[in-house]
Amino acid sequence: MSLQSGSFSGKSGFWVQWQDLLEFGDQLPSSPARLSERISCDWGFDTLEKDDLVLSLSIEEIGGLGELSVSVELADHNAPFNRLRASFRATYASLDLFKRDLLKHIAHEGEAAELVGRETT
């Protein structure tokens, strides 16, 4: 997983079961459906808290106009105190593209899944 903005970037990786990715992908709504609650995925070691958490992604709708808040946390699994936390705004259109690409990636038909958004101010 990687995160890039105009002012900073971070990249981390962690081995996960493909079934976990598929389960996360199934939680993502397809248009015109909406999120009814916050969805998230966390990967890492043991408790998935503090330095045990390596990768985290959460998405929730904010307001009533279809804007999404996305939170990401990445850590170096060899040196977990090296950590990046960020949030950005996304749309349901970008979430649809992300879900499509995630499912392609799981099926070995695509390289990566990218959720595009804009920085919060």
PDB file of C-alpha atoms in Angstrom:
ATOM      1  CA  MET A   1       0.000   0.000   0.000  1.00  0.00           C
ATOM      2  CA  SER A   2       1.281   3.454  -0.741  1.00  0.00           C
ATOM      3  CA  LEU A   3       0.107   6.989  -0.148  1.00  0.00           C
ATOM      4  CA  GLN A   4       1.203  10.008  -2.116  1.00  0.00           C
ATOM      5  CA  SER A   5       0.292  13.660  -1.942  1.00  0.00           C
ATOM      6  CA  GLY A   6       1.905  16.877  -3.045  1.00  0.00           C
ATOM      7  CA  SER A   7       3.850  17.240   0.190  1.00  0.00           C
ATOM      8  CA  PHE A   8       4.666  13.691   1.361  1.00  0.00           C
ATOM      9  CA  SER A   9       4.484  10.002   0.527  1.00  0.00           C
ATOM     10  CA  GLY A  10       4.800   6.649   2.212  1.00  0.00           C
ATOM     11  CA  LYS A  11       4.827   3.004   1.221  1.00  0.00           C
ATOM     12  CA  SER A  12       4.472  -0.214   3.188  1.00  0.00           C
ATOM     13  CA  GLY A  13       3.617  -3.817   2.564  1.00  0.00           C
ATOM     14  CA  PHE A  14       2.356  -6.749   4.522  1.00  0.00           C
ATOM     15  CA  TRP A  15       1.377 -10.266   3.540  1.00  0.00           C
ATOM     16  CA  VAL A  16      -2.386 -10.803   3.761  1.00  0.00           C
ATOM     17  CA  GLN A  17      -4.732 -13.597   2.794  1.00  0.00           C
ATOM     18  CA  TRP A  18      -6.431 -12.923  -0.543  1.00  0.00           C
ATOM     19  CA  GLN A  19      -9.705 -13.825   1.172  1.00  0.00           C
ATOM     20  CA  ASP A  20      -9.233 -10.817   3.479  1.00  0.00           C
ATOM     21  CA  LEU A  21      -8.903  -8.542   0.454  1.00  0.00           C
ATOM     22  CA  LEU A  22     -11.957 -10.114  -1.136  1.00  0.00           C
ATOM     23  CA  GLU A  23     -13.953  -9.649   2.069  1.00  0.00           C
ATOM     24  CA  PHE A  24     -12.912  -5.988   2.208  1.00  0.00           C
ATOM     25  CA  GLY A  25     -13.819  -5.541  -1.469  1.00  0.00           C
ATOM     26  CA  ASP A  26     -17.247  -7.047  -0.812  1.00  0.00           C
ATOM     27  CA  GLN A  27     -17.859  -4.375   1.854  1.00  0.00           C
ATOM     28  CA  LEU A  28     -17.343  -1.601  -0.709  1.00  0.00           C
ATOM     29  CA  PRO A  29     -20.666  -0.524  -2.206  1.00  0.00           C
ATOM     30  CA  SER A  30     -21.217  -0.386  -5.957  1.00  0.00           C
ATOM     31  CA  SER A  31     -23.060   2.615  -7.375  1.00  0.00           C
ATOM     32  CA  PRO A  32     -25.719   3.695  -6.734  1.00  0.00           C
ATOM     33  CA  ALA A  33     -25.502   2.071  -3.265  1.00  0.00           C
ATOM     34  CA  ARG A  34     -24.049   4.104  -0.383  1.00  0.00           C
ATOM     35  CA  LEU A  35     -22.061   3.262   2.701  1.00  0.00           C
ATOM     36  CA  SER A  36     -24.365   2.720   5.634  1.00  0.00           C
ATOM     37  CA  GLU A  37     -21.487   2.653   8.122  1.00  0.00           C
ATOM     38  CA  ARG A  38     -17.727   3.059   8.291  1.00  0.00           C
ATOM     39  CA  ILE A  39     -15.758   0.215   6.694  1.00  0.00           C
ATOM     40  CA  SER A  40     -12.160  -0.579   7.474  1.00  0.00           C
ATOM     41  CA  CYS A  41      -9.387  -3.106   7.158  1.00  0.00           C
ATOM     42  CA  ASP A  42      -6.366  -3.493   9.433  1.00  0.00           C
ATOM     43  CA  TRP A  43      -3.361  -5.758   8.974  1.00  0.00           C
ATOM     44  CA  GLY A  44      -0.332  -6.372  11.108  1.00  0.00           C
ATOM     45  CA  PHE A  45       0.686  -8.453  14.088  1.00  0.00           C
ATOM     46  CA  ASP A  46      -1.030  -9.736  17.227  1.00  0.00           C
ATOM     47  CA  THR A  47      -3.284  -7.006  18.651  1.00  0.00           C
ATOM     48  CA  LEU A  48      -3.322  -4.712  15.584  1.00  0.00           C
ATOM     49  CA  GLU A  49      -2.767  -1.808  17.982  1.00  0.00           C
ATOM     50  CA  LYS A  50       0.097   0.662  18.376  1.00  0.00           C
ATOM     51  CA  ASP A  51       3.275  -0.756  16.800  1.00  0.00           C
ATOM     52  CA  ASP A  52       1.513  -4.031  15.866  1.00  0.00           C
ATOM     53  CA  LEU A  53      -0.590  -2.206  13.248  1.00  0.00           C
ATOM     54  CA  VAL A  54       1.168  -2.124   9.863  1.00  0.00           C
ATOM     55  CA  LEU A  55      -1.571  -1.213   7.361  1.00  0.00           C
ATOM     56  CA  SER A  56      -4.940   0.402   7.993  1.00  0.00           C
ATOM     57  CA  LEU A  57      -7.574   1.841   5.668  1.00  0.00           C
ATOM     58  CA  SER A  58     -10.992   3.181   6.666  1.00  0.00           C
ATOM     59  CA  ILE A  59     -13.703   4.832   4.601  1.00  0.00           C
ATOM     60  CA  GLU A  60     -16.861   6.573   5.749  1.00  0.00           C
ATOM     61  CA  GLU A  61     -19.429   8.915   4.257  1.00  0.00           C
ATOM     62  CA  ILE A  62     -19.464  12.445   5.627  1.00  0.00           C
ATOM     63  CA  GLY A  63     -22.316  14.854   5.216  1.00  0.00           C
ATOM     64  CA  GLY A  64     -25.210  13.971   2.977  1.00  0.00           C
ATOM     65  CA  LEU A  65     -23.749  14.819  -0.410  1.00  0.00           C
ATOM     66  CA  GLY A  66     -21.796  11.629  -1.077  1.00  0.00           C
ATOM     67  CA  GLU A  67     -18.377  12.797   0.027  1.00  0.00           C
ATOM     68  CA  LEU A  68     -16.152  10.158   1.616  1.00  0.00           C
ATOM     69  CA  SER A  69     -13.502  10.527   4.281  1.00  0.00           C
ATOM     70  CA  VAL A  70     -10.589   8.115   3.858  1.00  0.00           C
ATOM     71  CA  SER A  71      -8.024   7.471   6.591  1.00  0.00           C
ATOM     72  CA  VAL A  72      -4.789   5.594   5.967  1.00  0.00           C
ATOM     73  CA  GLU A  73      -2.055   4.434   8.311  1.00  0.00           C
ATOM     74  CA  LEU A  74       1.145   2.822   7.067  1.00  0.00           C
ATOM     75  CA  ALA A  75       4.082   1.556   9.106  1.00  0.00           C
ATOM     76  CA  ASP A  76       7.429   0.025   8.261  1.00  0.00           C
ATOM     77  CA  HIS A  77       6.899  -3.560   9.449  1.00  0.00           C
ATOM     78  CA  ASN A  78      10.624  -3.844  10.261  1.00  0.00           C
ATOM     79  CA  ALA A  79      10.695  -0.559  12.193  1.00  0.00           C
ATOM     80  CA  PRO A  80       7.053   0.126  13.143  1.00  0.00           C
ATOM     81  CA  PHE A  81       7.837   3.417  14.873  1.00  0.00           C
ATOM     82  CA  ASN A  82       8.321   4.766  11.325  1.00  0.00           C
ATOM     83  CA  ARG A  83       4.686   5.486  10.584  1.00  0.00           C
ATOM     84  CA  LEU A  84       2.545   7.655   8.299  1.00  0.00           C
ATOM     85  CA  ARG A  85      -1.036   8.721   9.020  1.00  0.00           C
ATOM     86  CA  ALA A  86      -3.118  10.719   6.602  1.00  0.00           C
ATOM     87  CA  SER A  87      -6.675  11.413   5.555  1.00  0.00           C
ATOM     88  CA  PHE A  88      -8.241  12.678   2.367  1.00  0.00           C
ATOM     89  CA  ARG A  89     -11.609  13.106   0.688  1.00  0.00           C
ATOM     90  CA  ALA A  90     -12.885  10.851  -2.094  1.00  0.00           C
ATOM     91  CA  THR A  91     -16.060  10.357  -4.110  1.00  0.00           C
ATOM     92  CA  TYR A  92     -18.225   7.346  -4.817  1.00  0.00           C
ATOM     93  CA  ALA A  93     -17.015   7.444  -8.436  1.00  0.00           C
ATOM     94  CA  SER A  94     -13.406   7.012  -7.289  1.00  0.00           C
ATOM     95  CA  LEU A  95     -14.531   4.275  -4.857  1.00  0.00           C
ATOM     96  CA  ASP A  96     -16.184   2.401  -7.761  1.00  0.00           C
ATOM     97  CA  LEU A  97     -12.910   2.497  -9.720  1.00  0.00           C
ATOM     98  CA  PHE A  98     -10.957   1.381  -6.650  1.00  0.00           C
ATOM     99  CA  LYS A  99     -13.293  -1.576  -6.080  1.00  0.00           C
ATOM    100  CA  ARG A 100     -13.085  -2.609  -9.736  1.00  0.00           C
ATOM    101  CA  ASP A 101      -9.282  -2.483  -9.689  1.00  0.00           C
ATOM    102  CA  LEU A 102      -9.064  -4.269  -6.322  1.00  0.00           C
ATOM    103  CA  LEU A 103     -11.156  -7.164  -7.642  1.00  0.00           C
ATOM    104  CA  LYS A 104      -9.001  -7.299 -10.800  1.00  0.00           C
ATOM    105  CA  HIS A 105      -5.868  -7.355  -8.641  1.00  0.00           C
ATOM    106  CA  ILE A 106      -7.240 -10.233  -6.533  1.00  0.00           C
ATOM    107  CA  ALA A 107      -7.980 -12.162  -9.749  1.00  0.00           C
ATOM    108  CA  HIS A 108      -4.400 -11.485 -10.993  1.00  0.00           C
ATOM    109  CA  GLU A 109      -5.778  -9.372 -13.843  1.00  0.00           C
ATOM    110  CA  GLY A 110      -4.425  -6.033 -12.638  1.00  0.00           C
ATOM    111  CA  GLU A 111      -1.316  -4.569 -11.059  1.00  0.00           C
ATOM    112  CA  ALA A 112      -2.793  -2.341  -8.369  1.00  0.00           C
ATOM    113  CA  ALA A 113      -5.881  -0.628  -7.031  1.00  0.00           C
ATOM    114  CA  GLU A 114      -5.757   3.130  -6.548  1.00  0.00           C
ATOM    115  CA  LEU A 115      -8.189   5.226  -4.537  1.00  0.00           C
ATOM    116  CA  VAL A 116      -7.870   8.790  -5.771  1.00  0.00           C
ATOM    117  CA  GLY A 117      -8.971  11.705  -3.674  1.00  0.00           C
ATOM    118  CA  ARG A 118      -8.102  15.212  -2.652  1.00  0.00           C
ATOM    119  CA  GLU A 119      -6.314  16.547   0.386  1.00  0.00           C
ATOM    120  CA  THR A 120      -8.320  17.997   3.210  1.00  0.00           C
ATOM    121  CA  THR A 121      -7.634  21.560   4.270  1.00  0.00           C
TER     122      THR A 121
END
